[in-house]
mmCIF file with all atom_site columns, C-alpha atoms in Angstrom:
data_model
loop_
_atom_site.group_PDB
_atom_site.id
_atom_site.type_symbol
_atom_site.label_atom_id
_atom_site.label_alt_id
_atom_site.label_comp_id
_atom_site.label_asym_id
_atom_site.label_entity_id
_atom_site.label_seq_id
_atom_site.pdbx_PDB_ins_code
_atom_site.Cartn_x
_atom_site.Cartn_y
_atom_site.Cartn_z
_atom_site.occupancy
_atom_site.B_iso_or_equiv
_atom_site.pdbx_formal_charge
_atom_site.auth_seq_id
_atom_site.auth_comp_id
_atom_site.auth_asym_id
_atom_site.auth_atom_id
_atom_site.pdbx_PDB_model_num
ATOM 1   C CA . MET A 1 1   ? -176.147 -18.698 44.506 1.00 38.00 ? 1   MET A CA 1
ATOM 2   C CA . GLY A 1 2   ? -179.127 -20.892 43.697 1.00 46.00 ? 2   GLY A CA 1
ATOM 3   C CA . THR A 1 3   ? -181.742 -20.575 46.403 1.00 48.00 ? 3   THR A CA 1
ATOM 4   C CA . GLU A 1 4   ? -183.169 -17.064 46.469 1.00 49.00 ? 4   GLU A CA 1
ATOM 5   C CA . PRO A 1 5   ? -185.235 -15.616 43.625 1.00 47.00 ? 5   PRO A CA 1
ATOM 6   C CA . CYS A 1 6   ? -183.455 -13.143 41.382 1.00 60.00 ? 6   CYS A CA 1
ATOM 7   C CA . GLY A 1 7   ? -184.550 -9.845  39.927 1.00 64.00 ? 7   GLY A CA 1
ATOM 8   C CA . ALA A 1 8   ? -186.242 -8.849  36.706 1.00 66.00 ? 8   ALA A CA 1
ATOM 9   C CA . ASP A 1 9   ? -183.587 -10.513 34.517 1.00 75.00 ? 9   ASP A CA 1
ATOM 10  C CA . ALA A 1 10  ? -184.247 -13.992 35.982 1.00 89.00 ? 10  ALA A CA 1
ATOM 11  C CA . PRO A 1 11  ? -186.432 -16.309 33.898 1.00 93.00 ? 11  PRO A CA 1
ATOM 12  C CA . ILE A 1 12  ? -190.057 -17.121 34.595 1.00 96.00 ? 12  ILE A CA 1
ATOM 13  C CA . LEU A 1 13  ? -190.665 -20.886 34.466 1.00 97.00 ? 13  LEU A CA 1
ATOM 14  C CA . ILE A 1 14  ? -193.832 -22.421 33.060 1.00 98.00 ? 14  ILE A CA 1
ATOM 15  C CA . LEU A 1 15  ? -193.952 -26.094 33.998 1.00 98.00 ? 15  LEU A CA 1
ATOM 16  C CA . THR A 1 16  ? -196.908 -27.943 32.489 1.00 97.00 ? 16  THR A CA 1
ATOM 17  C CA . GLU A 1 17  ? -197.613 -31.058 30.423 1.00 95.00 ? 17  GLU A CA 1
ATOM 18  C CA . ASN A 1 18  ? -199.828 -28.985 28.159 1.00 95.00 ? 18  ASN A CA 1
ATOM 19  C CA . ALA A 1 19  ? -197.813 -27.170 25.479 1.00 95.00 ? 19  ALA A CA 1
ATOM 20  C CA . PHE A 1 20  ? -200.812 -25.000 24.554 1.00 95.00 ? 20  PHE A CA 1
ATOM 21  C CA . GLU A 1 21  ? -201.217 -23.919 28.165 1.00 96.00 ? 21  GLU A CA 1
ATOM 22  C CA . ALA A 1 22  ? -197.507 -23.040 28.309 1.00 96.00 ? 22  ALA A CA 1
ATOM 23  C CA . LEU A 1 23  ? -197.856 -21.012 25.116 1.00 96.00 ? 23  LEU A CA 1
ATOM 24  C CA . ASP A 1 24  ? -200.931 -19.231 26.478 1.00 95.00 ? 24  ASP A CA 1
ATOM 25  C CA . ILE A 1 25  ? -199.210 -18.229 29.726 1.00 97.00 ? 25  ILE A CA 1
ATOM 26  C CA . SER A 1 26  ? -195.982 -17.350 27.913 1.00 96.00 ? 26  SER A CA 1
ATOM 27  C CA . ASP A 1 27  ? -197.830 -15.088 25.483 1.00 96.00 ? 27  ASP A CA 1
ATOM 28  C CA . TYR A 1 28  ? -199.545 -13.355 28.395 1.00 96.00 ? 28  TYR A CA 1
ATOM 29  C CA . LEU A 1 29  ? -196.218 -12.783 30.186 1.00 96.00 ? 29  LEU A CA 1
ATOM 30  C CA . VAL A 1 30  ? -194.477 -11.485 27.065 1.00 94.00 ? 30  VAL A CA 1
ATOM 31  C CA . ARG A 1 31  ? -197.358 -9.075  26.346 1.00 94.00 ? 31  ARG A CA 1
ATOM 32  C CA . ARG A 1 32  ? -197.026 -7.865  29.926 1.00 93.00 ? 32  ARG A CA 1
ATOM 33  C CA . GLY A 1 33  ? -193.312 -7.209  29.341 1.00 91.00 ? 33  GLY A CA 1
ATOM 34  C CA . LEU A 1 34  ? -192.074 -9.651  31.949 1.00 88.00 ? 34  LEU A CA 1
ATOM 35  C CA . GLY A 1 35  ? -188.886 -10.740 30.237 1.00 75.00 ? 35  GLY A CA 1
ATOM 36  C CA . SER A 1 36  ? -187.438 -14.192 29.763 1.00 91.00 ? 36  SER A CA 1
ATOM 37  C CA . VAL A 1 37  ? -189.859 -17.135 29.833 1.00 95.00 ? 37  VAL A CA 1
ATOM 38  C CA . VAL A 1 38  ? -188.782 -20.796 29.880 1.00 95.00 ? 38  VAL A CA 1
ATOM 39  C CA . SER A 1 39  ? -191.226 -23.686 29.643 1.00 96.00 ? 39  SER A CA 1
ATOM 40  C CA . GLU A 1 40  ? -190.933 -27.430 30.183 1.00 96.00 ? 40  GLU A CA 1
ATOM 41  C CA . THR A 1 41  ? -193.543 -30.132 29.534 1.00 96.00 ? 41  THR A CA 1
ATOM 42  C CA . LYS A 1 42  ? -191.802 -33.103 31.192 1.00 96.00 ? 42  LYS A CA 1
ATOM 43  C CA . ILE A 1 43  ? -191.353 -33.212 34.964 1.00 96.00 ? 43  ILE A CA 1
ATOM 44  C CA . GLU A 1 44  ? -188.286 -35.450 34.579 1.00 95.00 ? 44  GLU A CA 1
ATOM 45  C CA . HIS A 1 45  ? -186.494 -32.560 32.815 1.00 95.00 ? 45  HIS A CA 1
ATOM 46  C CA . CYS A 1 46  ? -187.232 -30.031 35.564 1.00 95.00 ? 46  CYS A CA 1
ATOM 47  C CA . ASP A 1 47  ? -184.478 -31.086 37.981 1.00 93.00 ? 47  ASP A CA 1
ATOM 48  C CA . THR A 1 48  ? -181.958 -28.940 36.082 1.00 93.00 ? 48  THR A CA 1
ATOM 49  C CA . PHE A 1 49  ? -183.840 -25.851 37.289 1.00 94.00 ? 49  PHE A CA 1
ATOM 50  C CA . LEU A 1 50  ? -183.109 -26.910 40.898 1.00 94.00 ? 50  LEU A CA 1
ATOM 51  C CA . ASP A 1 51  ? -179.364 -27.117 40.256 1.00 92.00 ? 51  ASP A CA 1
ATOM 52  C CA . ASP A 1 52  ? -177.541 -24.719 42.593 1.00 88.00 ? 52  ASP A CA 1
ATOM 53  C CA . SER A 1 53  ? -175.495 -23.393 39.676 1.00 88.00 ? 53  SER A CA 1
ATOM 54  C CA . ALA A 1 54  ? -178.640 -22.375 37.744 1.00 86.00 ? 54  ALA A CA 1
ATOM 55  C CA . THR A 1 55  ? -180.116 -18.894 38.048 1.00 88.00 ? 55  THR A CA 1
ATOM 56  C CA . PRO A 1 56  ? -183.163 -19.082 40.310 1.00 93.00 ? 56  PRO A CA 1
ATOM 57  C CA . PRO A 1 57  ? -186.394 -18.167 38.532 1.00 95.00 ? 57  PRO A CA 1
ATOM 58  C CA . ARG A 1 58  ? -188.245 -14.936 39.091 1.00 94.00 ? 58  ARG A CA 1
ATOM 59  C CA . LEU A 1 59  ? -191.534 -16.841 39.206 1.00 96.00 ? 59  LEU A CA 1
ATOM 60  C CA . VAL A 1 60  ? -192.789 -20.402 38.580 1.00 97.00 ? 60  VAL A CA 1
ATOM 61  C CA . PHE A 1 61  ? -196.129 -21.436 37.080 1.00 98.00 ? 61  PHE A CA 1
ATOM 62  C CA . PHE A 1 62  ? -196.436 -25.067 38.190 1.00 97.00 ? 62  PHE A CA 1
ATOM 63  C CA . ALA A 1 63  ? -199.140 -27.191 36.555 1.00 96.00 ? 63  ALA A CA 1
ATOM 64  C CA . PHE A 1 64  ? -197.995 -30.789 36.983 1.00 95.00 ? 64  PHE A CA 1
ATOM 65  C CA . SER A 1 65  ? -200.271 -33.122 38.951 1.00 92.00 ? 65  SER A CA 1
ATOM 66  C CA . LEU A 1 66  ? -199.328 -33.336 42.620 1.00 90.00 ? 66  LEU A CA 1
ATOM 67  C CA . SER A 1 67  ? -200.392 -36.987 42.602 1.00 90.00 ? 67  SER A CA 1
ATOM 68  C CA . VAL A 1 68  ? -197.148 -37.699 40.723 1.00 92.00 ? 68  VAL A CA 1
ATOM 69  C CA . PRO A 1 69  ? -194.431 -38.070 43.399 1.00 95.00 ? 69  PRO A CA 1
ATOM 70  C CA . ALA A 1 70  ? -191.703 -36.498 41.242 1.00 96.00 ? 70  ALA A CA 1
ATOM 71  C CA . ALA A 1 71  ? -193.889 -33.432 40.621 1.00 95.00 ? 71  ALA A CA 1
ATOM 72  C CA . ARG A 1 72  ? -194.819 -33.017 44.281 1.00 94.00 ? 72  ARG A CA 1
ATOM 73  C CA . ASN A 1 73  ? -191.184 -33.439 45.354 1.00 96.00 ? 73  ASN A CA 1
ATOM 74  C CA . TRP A 1 74  ? -190.034 -30.835 42.818 1.00 97.00 ? 74  TRP A CA 1
ATOM 75  C CA . LEU A 1 75  ? -192.676 -28.370 43.962 1.00 96.00 ? 75  LEU A CA 1
ATOM 76  C CA . LEU A 1 76  ? -191.758 -28.801 47.634 1.00 95.00 ? 76  LEU A CA 1
ATOM 77  C CA . ALA A 1 77  ? -188.054 -28.362 46.846 1.00 96.00 ? 77  ALA A CA 1
ATOM 78  C CA . ALA A 1 78  ? -188.781 -25.138 44.950 1.00 96.00 ? 78  ALA A CA 1
ATOM 79  C CA . ARG A 1 79  ? -191.015 -23.881 47.756 1.00 95.00 ? 79  ARG A CA 1
ATOM 80  C CA . ASP A 1 80  ? -188.337 -24.680 50.328 1.00 94.00 ? 80  ASP A CA 1
ATOM 81  C CA . ARG A 1 81  ? -185.919 -22.512 48.335 1.00 94.00 ? 81  ARG A CA 1
ATOM 82  C CA . GLY A 1 82  ? -188.279 -19.579 48.748 1.00 93.00 ? 82  GLY A CA 1
ATOM 83  C CA . TRP A 1 83  ? -189.244 -19.378 45.080 1.00 95.00 ? 83  TRP A CA 1
ATOM 84  C CA . ARG A 1 84  ? -192.465 -17.596 44.152 1.00 95.00 ? 84  ARG A CA 1
ATOM 85  C CA . ILE A 1 85  ? -194.829 -20.214 42.749 1.00 96.00 ? 85  ILE A CA 1
ATOM 86  C CA . ILE A 1 86  ? -198.286 -20.064 41.205 1.00 96.00 ? 86  ILE A CA 1
ATOM 87  C CA . LEU A 1 87  ? -200.018 -23.427 41.326 1.00 95.00 ? 87  LEU A CA 1
ATOM 88  C CA . VAL A 1 88  ? -202.072 -23.949 38.161 1.00 94.00 ? 88  VAL A CA 1
ATOM 89  C CA . ASN A 1 89  ? -205.287 -25.893 38.712 1.00 83.00 ? 89  ASN A CA 1
ATOM 90  C CA . GLY A 1 90  ? -204.269 -25.939 42.312 1.00 63.00 ? 90  GLY A CA 1
ATOM 91  C CA . LYS A 1 91  ? -207.494 -26.914 43.992 1.00 67.00 ? 91  LYS A CA 1
ATOM 92  C CA . THR A 1 92  ? -205.853 -28.809 46.814 1.00 72.00 ? 92  THR A CA 1
ATOM 93  C CA . THR A 1 93  ? -206.169 -29.453 50.497 1.00 75.00 ? 93  THR A CA 1
ATOM 94  C CA . ASP A 1 94  ? -202.515 -30.515 50.720 1.00 80.00 ? 94  ASP A CA 1
ATOM 95  C CA . PRO A 1 95  ? -201.271 -28.550 53.742 1.00 85.00 ? 95  PRO A CA 1
ATOM 96  C CA . ASP A 1 96  ? -197.789 -28.223 52.213 1.00 85.00 ? 96  ASP A CA 1
ATOM 97  C CA . VAL A 1 97  ? -198.991 -26.196 49.226 1.00 87.00 ? 97  VAL A CA 1
ATOM 98  C CA . LYS A 1 98  ? -202.495 -24.913 49.952 1.00 84.00 ? 98  LYS A CA 1
ATOM 99  C CA . ASP A 1 99  ? -201.148 -21.429 50.774 1.00 88.00 ? 99  ASP A CA 1
ATOM 100 C CA . LEU A 1 100 ? -199.630 -20.948 47.307 1.00 91.00 ? 100 LEU A CA 1
ATOM 101 C CA . PRO A 1 101 ? -201.404 -18.581 44.898 1.00 93.00 ? 101 PRO A CA 1
ATOM 102 C CA . MET A 1 102 ? -203.604 -20.646 42.585 1.00 92.00 ? 102 MET A CA 1
ATOM 103 C CA . LEU A 1 103 ? -204.811 -20.307 39.010 1.00 93.00 ? 103 LEU A CA 1
ATOM 104 C CA . THR A 1 104 ? -207.789 -22.519 38.177 1.00 90.00 ? 104 THR A CA 1
ATOM 105 C CA . ARG A 1 105 ? -208.454 -23.920 34.708 1.00 89.00 ? 105 ARG A CA 1
ATOM 106 C CA . PRO A 1 106 ? -209.975 -22.822 32.457 1.00 91.00 ? 106 PRO A CA 1
ATOM 107 C CA . PHE A 1 107 ? -208.469 -19.394 32.890 1.00 92.00 ? 107 PHE A CA 1
ATOM 108 C CA . ALA A 1 108 ? -208.709 -16.136 30.973 1.00 94.00 ? 108 ALA A CA 1
ATOM 109 C CA . THR A 1 109 ? -206.572 -13.001 30.903 1.00 95.00 ? 109 THR A CA 1
ATOM 110 C CA . SER A 1 110 ? -208.557 -11.565 33.808 1.00 96.00 ? 110 SER A CA 1
ATOM 111 C CA . HIS A 1 111 ? -207.664 -14.615 35.924 1.00 95.00 ? 111 HIS A CA 1
ATOM 112 C CA . LEU A 1 112 ? -203.975 -14.243 35.049 1.00 96.00 ? 112 LEU A CA 1
ATOM 113 C CA . ASP A 1 113 ? -204.184 -10.529 35.908 1.00 96.00 ? 113 ASP A CA 1
ATOM 114 C CA . ALA A 1 114 ? -205.728 -11.364 39.287 1.00 95.00 ? 114 ALA A CA 1
ATOM 115 C CA . VAL A 1 115 ? -203.106 -13.934 40.272 1.00 95.00 ? 115 VAL A CA 1
ATOM 116 C CA . MET A 1 116 ? -200.275 -11.652 39.111 1.00 95.00 ? 116 MET A CA 1
ATOM 117 C CA . ASP A 1 117 ? -201.750 -8.809  41.186 1.00 94.00 ? 117 ASP A CA 1
ATOM 118 C CA . GLN A 1 118 ? -201.986 -11.207 44.140 1.00 92.00 ? 118 GLN A CA 1
ATOM 119 C CA . ILE A 1 119 ? -198.245 -11.866 44.029 1.00 90.00 ? 119 ILE A CA 1
ATOM 120 C CA . GLY A 1 120 ? -197.385 -8.254  43.267 1.00 86.00 ? 120 GLY A CA 1
ATOM 121 C CA . GLU A 1 121 ? -195.876 -8.807  39.826 1.00 80.00 ? 121 GLU A CA 1
#
């Protein structure tokens, strides 16, 4: 348990410093009927999601700055576990994450629809 993404009952994580952004994405996901949504605004609290005893998320929206070592390390650990991740404001040339689906700010419902279609959700 702990490394592979779970099914429809697993939570969707929204990890961003911006509480309004988390609310915006959460509202979108709830309206789309995508189940349990969990958000966190502090990267230092996100390590609990990587705990092997925790249920792996169905999907992760990751919006912390990759220039913060703790954020980049968390993202790479999640990616290495095979989790599906959408990088928010992910304009990056970082070879470790440039292949992740990206959502660029400012975004609208149509942008969320497009990135969700891209990942097949």
